[in-house]
Short mmCIF file of C-alpha atoms in Angstrom, two decimals:
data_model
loop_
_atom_site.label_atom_id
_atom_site.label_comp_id
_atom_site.label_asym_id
_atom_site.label_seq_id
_atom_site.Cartn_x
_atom_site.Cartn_y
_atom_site.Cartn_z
CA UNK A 1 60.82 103.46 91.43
CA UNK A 2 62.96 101.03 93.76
CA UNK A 3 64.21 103.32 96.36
CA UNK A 4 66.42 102.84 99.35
CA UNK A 5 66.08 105.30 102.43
CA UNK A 6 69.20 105.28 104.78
CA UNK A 7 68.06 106.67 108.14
CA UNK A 8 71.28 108.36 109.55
CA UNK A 9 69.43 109.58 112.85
CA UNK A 10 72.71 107.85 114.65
CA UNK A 11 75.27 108.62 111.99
CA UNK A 12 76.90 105.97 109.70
CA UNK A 13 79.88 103.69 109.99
CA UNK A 14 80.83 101.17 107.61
CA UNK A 15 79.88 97.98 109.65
CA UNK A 16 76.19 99.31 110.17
CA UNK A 17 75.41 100.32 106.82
CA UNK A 18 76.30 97.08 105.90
CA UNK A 19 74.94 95.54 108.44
CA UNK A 20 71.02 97.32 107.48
CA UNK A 21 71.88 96.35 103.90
CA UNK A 22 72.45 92.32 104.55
CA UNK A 23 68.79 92.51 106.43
CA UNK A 24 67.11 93.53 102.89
CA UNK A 25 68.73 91.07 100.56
CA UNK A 26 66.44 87.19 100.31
CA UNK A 27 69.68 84.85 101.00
CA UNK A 28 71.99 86.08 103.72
CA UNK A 29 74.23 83.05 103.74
CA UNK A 30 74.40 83.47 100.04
CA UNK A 31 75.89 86.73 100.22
CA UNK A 32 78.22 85.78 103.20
CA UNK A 33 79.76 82.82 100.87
CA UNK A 34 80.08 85.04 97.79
CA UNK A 35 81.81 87.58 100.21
CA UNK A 36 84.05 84.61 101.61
CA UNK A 37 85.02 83.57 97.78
CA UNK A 38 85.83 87.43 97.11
CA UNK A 39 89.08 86.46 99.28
CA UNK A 40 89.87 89.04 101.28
CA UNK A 41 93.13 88.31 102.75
CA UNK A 42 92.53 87.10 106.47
CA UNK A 43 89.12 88.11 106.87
CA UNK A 44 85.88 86.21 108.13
CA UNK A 45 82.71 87.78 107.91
CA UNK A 46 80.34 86.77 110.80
CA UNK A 47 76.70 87.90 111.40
CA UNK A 48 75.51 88.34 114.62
CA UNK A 49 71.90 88.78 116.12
CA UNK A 50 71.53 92.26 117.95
CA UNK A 51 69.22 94.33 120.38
CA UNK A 52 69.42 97.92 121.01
CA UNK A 53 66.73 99.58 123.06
CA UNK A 54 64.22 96.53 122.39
CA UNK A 55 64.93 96.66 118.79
CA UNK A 56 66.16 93.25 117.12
CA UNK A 57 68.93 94.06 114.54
CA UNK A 58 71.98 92.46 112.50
CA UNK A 59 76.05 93.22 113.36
CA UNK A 60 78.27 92.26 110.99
CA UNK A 61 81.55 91.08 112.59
CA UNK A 62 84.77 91.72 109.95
CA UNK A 63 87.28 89.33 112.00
CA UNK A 64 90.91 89.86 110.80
CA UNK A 65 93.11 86.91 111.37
CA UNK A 66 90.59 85.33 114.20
CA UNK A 67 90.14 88.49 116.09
CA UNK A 68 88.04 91.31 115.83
CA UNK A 69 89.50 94.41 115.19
CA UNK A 70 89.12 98.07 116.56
CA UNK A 71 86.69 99.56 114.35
CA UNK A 72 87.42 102.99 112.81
CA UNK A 73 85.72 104.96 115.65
CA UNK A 74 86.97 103.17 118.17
CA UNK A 75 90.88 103.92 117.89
CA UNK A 76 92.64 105.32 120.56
CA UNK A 77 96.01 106.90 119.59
CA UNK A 78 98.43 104.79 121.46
CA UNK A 79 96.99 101.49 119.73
CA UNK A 80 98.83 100.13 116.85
CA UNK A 81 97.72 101.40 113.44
CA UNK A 82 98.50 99.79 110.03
CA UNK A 83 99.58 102.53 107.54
CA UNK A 84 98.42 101.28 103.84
CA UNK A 85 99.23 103.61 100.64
CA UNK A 86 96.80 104.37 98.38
CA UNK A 87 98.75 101.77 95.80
CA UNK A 88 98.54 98.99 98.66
CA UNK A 89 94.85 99.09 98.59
CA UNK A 90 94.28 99.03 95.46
CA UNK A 91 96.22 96.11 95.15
CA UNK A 92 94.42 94.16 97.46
CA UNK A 93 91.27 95.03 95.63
CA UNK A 94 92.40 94.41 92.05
CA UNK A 95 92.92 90.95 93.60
CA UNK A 96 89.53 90.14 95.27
CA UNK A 97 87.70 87.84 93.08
CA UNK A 98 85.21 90.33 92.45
CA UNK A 99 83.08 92.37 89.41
CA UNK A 100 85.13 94.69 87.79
CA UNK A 101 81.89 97.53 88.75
CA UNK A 102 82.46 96.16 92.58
CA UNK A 103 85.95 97.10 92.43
CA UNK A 104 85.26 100.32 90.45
CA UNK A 105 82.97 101.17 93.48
CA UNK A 106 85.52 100.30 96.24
CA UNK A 107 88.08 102.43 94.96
CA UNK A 108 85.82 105.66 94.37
CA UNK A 109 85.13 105.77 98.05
CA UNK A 110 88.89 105.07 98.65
CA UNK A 111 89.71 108.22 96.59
CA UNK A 112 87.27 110.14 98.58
CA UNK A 113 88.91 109.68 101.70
CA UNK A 114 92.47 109.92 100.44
CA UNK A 115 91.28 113.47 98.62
CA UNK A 116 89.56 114.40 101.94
CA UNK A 117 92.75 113.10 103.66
CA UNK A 118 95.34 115.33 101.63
CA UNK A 119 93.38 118.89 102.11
CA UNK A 120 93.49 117.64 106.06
CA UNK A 121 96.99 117.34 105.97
CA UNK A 122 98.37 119.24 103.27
CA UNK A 123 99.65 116.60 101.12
CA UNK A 124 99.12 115.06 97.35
CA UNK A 125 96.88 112.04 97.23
CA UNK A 126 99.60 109.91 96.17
CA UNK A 127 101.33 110.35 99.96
CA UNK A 128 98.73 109.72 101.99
CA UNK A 129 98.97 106.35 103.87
CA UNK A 130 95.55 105.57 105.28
CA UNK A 131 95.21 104.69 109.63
CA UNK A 132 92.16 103.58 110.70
CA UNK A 133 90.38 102.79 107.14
CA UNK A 134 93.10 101.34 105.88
CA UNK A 135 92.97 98.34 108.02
CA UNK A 136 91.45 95.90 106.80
CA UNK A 137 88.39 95.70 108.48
CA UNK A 138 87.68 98.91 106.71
CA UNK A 139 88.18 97.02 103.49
CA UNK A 140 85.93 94.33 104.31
CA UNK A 141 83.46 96.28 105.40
CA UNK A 142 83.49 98.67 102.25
CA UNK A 143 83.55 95.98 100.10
CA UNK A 144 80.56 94.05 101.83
CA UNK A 145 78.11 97.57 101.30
CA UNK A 146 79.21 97.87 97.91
CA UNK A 147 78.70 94.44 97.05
CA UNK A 148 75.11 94.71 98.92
CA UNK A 149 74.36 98.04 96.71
CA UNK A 150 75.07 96.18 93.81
CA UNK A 151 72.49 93.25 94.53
CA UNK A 152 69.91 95.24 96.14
CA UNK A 153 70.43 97.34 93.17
CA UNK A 154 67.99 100.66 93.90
CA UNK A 155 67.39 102.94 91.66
CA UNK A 156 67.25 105.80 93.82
CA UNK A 157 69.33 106.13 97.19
CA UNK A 158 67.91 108.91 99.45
CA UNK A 159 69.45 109.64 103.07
CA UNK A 160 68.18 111.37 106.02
CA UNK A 161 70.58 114.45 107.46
CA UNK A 162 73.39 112.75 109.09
CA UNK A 163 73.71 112.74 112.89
CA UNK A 164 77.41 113.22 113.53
CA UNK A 165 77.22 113.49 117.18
CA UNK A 166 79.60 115.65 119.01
CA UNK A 167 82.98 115.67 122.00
CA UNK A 168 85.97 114.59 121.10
CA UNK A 169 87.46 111.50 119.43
CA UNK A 170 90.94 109.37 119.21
CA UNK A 171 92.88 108.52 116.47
CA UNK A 172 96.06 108.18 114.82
CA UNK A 173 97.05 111.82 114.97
CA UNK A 174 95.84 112.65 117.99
CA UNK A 175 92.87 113.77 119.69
CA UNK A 176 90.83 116.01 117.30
CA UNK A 177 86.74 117.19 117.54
CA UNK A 178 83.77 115.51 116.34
CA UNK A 179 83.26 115.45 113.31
CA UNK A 180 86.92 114.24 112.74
CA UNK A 181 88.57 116.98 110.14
CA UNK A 182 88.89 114.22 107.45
CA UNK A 183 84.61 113.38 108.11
CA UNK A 184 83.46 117.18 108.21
CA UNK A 185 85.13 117.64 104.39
CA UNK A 186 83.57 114.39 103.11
CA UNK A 187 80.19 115.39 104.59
CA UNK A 188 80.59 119.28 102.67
CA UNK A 189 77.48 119.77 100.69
CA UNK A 190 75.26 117.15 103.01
CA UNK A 191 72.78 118.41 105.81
CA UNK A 192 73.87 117.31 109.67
CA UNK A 193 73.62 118.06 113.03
CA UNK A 194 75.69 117.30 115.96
CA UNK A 195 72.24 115.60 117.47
CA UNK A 196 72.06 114.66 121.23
CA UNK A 197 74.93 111.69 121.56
CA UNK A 198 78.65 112.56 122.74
CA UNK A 199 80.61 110.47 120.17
CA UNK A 200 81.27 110.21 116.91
CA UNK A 201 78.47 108.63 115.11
CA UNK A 202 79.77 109.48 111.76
CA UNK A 203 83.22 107.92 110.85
CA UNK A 204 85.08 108.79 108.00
CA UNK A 205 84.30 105.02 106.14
CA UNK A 206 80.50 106.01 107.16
CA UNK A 207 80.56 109.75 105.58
CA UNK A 208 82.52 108.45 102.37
CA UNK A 209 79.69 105.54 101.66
CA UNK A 210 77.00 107.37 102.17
CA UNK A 211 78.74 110.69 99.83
CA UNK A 212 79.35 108.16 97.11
CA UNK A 213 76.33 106.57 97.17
CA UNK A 214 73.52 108.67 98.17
CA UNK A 215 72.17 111.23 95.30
CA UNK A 216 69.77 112.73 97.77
CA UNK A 217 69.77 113.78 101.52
CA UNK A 218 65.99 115.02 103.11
CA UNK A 219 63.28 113.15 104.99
CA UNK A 220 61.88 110.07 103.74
CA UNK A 221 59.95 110.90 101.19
CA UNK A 222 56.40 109.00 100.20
CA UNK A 223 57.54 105.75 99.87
CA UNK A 224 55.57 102.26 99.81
CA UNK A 225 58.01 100.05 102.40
CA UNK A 226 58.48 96.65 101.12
CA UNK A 227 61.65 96.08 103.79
CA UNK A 228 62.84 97.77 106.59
CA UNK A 229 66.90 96.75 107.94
CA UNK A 230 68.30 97.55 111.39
CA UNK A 231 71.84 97.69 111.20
CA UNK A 232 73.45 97.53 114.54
CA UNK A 233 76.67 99.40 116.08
CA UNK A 234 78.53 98.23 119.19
CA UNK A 235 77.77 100.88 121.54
CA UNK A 236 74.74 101.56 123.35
CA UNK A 237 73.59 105.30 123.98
CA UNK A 238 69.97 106.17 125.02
CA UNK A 239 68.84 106.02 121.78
CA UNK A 240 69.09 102.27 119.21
CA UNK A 241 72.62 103.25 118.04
CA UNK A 242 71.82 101.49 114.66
CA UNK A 243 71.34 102.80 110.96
CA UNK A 244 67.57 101.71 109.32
CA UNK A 245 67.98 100.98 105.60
CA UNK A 246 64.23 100.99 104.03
CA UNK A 247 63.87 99.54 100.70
CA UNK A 248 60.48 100.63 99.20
CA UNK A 249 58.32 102.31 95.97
#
């Protein structure tokens, strides 16, 4: 069976799941033009060679408009945040020149967060206006993992128990704990620890990917590797802040 084991030692975030997935697919620039031809308003996909602790990896850069921009567990609450309705997004995926499955996929995990969102704050789904994930950097970068899923095409996704790391962490509301209240509900029903890192390693894009796409969470299991991707975060922390995607039988 064609199996893909996520190892979420140092959490998940969008951009390094992604990242882990582009190392296993054959044609990297393929991908990164069909990306580019999905149209994503104002967004340029990069990839960008990267070490952590020795350890030779891939980050994918989302740049929005020519710049980079804060990534989802990054923001600090006096930065400014785009607020995008539920309706918004999904109009800016219904657009993307993209497979009908692809955009299926995109707005599952979208409904994840804005159901995780509303028991958070107390309100329907229909009036929640995304911060952080709804920029769209967070779209690209959701887009780019489920369009990887869908070529890499396993037929069992296993994860390890998620690191979520631990302290304290700023975003639009404020400063709240680690794991963020929106990140703890998505991650209900999954195995974690807080691990040995003070930050959050798990961000809400991270925990909603990995909840819609994983069936099973334990340690790898007995699996012949075929490919092994190192998908690379920004920070660096004592241990390769990265996310290992192995794609095996």
């Amino acid at each position: 069976m064609k199996t893909l084991y996520l190892d979420c030692g140092m959490g998940a975030a969008g951009d390094m799941l992604a990242s882990a997935l582009l190392e296993l697919v054959p044609d990297r620039e393929a991908f990164v033009k069909r990306f580019r031809e999905a149209g994503i308003p104002g967004v340029e996909l990069q990839i960008e060679k990267s070490e952590k602790c020795g350890i030779m990896g891939t980050h994918v850069k989302m740049l929005v408009q020519g710049e980079e921009e804060v990534s989802d567990h990054e923001h600090h609450h006096e930065h400014h945040h785009v607020h995008r309705s539920m309706h918004e997004i999904e109009h800016i995926v219904n657009e993307l020149k993209l497979d009908t499955q692809i955009k299926k996929d995109v707005m599952a995990i979208y409904r994840l967060i804005a159901e995780a969102e509303s028991k958070v704050h107390g309100k329907e789904v229909t009036e929640i206006h995304f911060h952080e994930v709804g920029a769209m950097d967070a779209i690209a970068d959701i887009t780019a993992v489920c369009m990887l899923m869908r070529e890499i095409a396993p037929e069992a996704v296993i994860a390890s128990p998620v690191a979520t790391g631990y302290g304290a962490v700023y975003c639009a509301h404020g400063v709240l704990s680690v794991p963020a209240p929106a990140t703890a509900l998505l991650l209900q029903g999954v195995p974690v620890y807080a691990g040995k890192i003070e930050a959050e390693l798990c961000t809400p894009t991270g925990a909603a990917l990995l909840k819609y796409f994983v069936k099973r969470f334990e340690q790898m299991p007995l699996l012949t590797i075929e490919k092994t991707g190192y998908g690379m975060g920004k920070k660096d922390f004592a241990r390769a802040n990265c996310v290992r995607a192995i794609l095996g039988k």
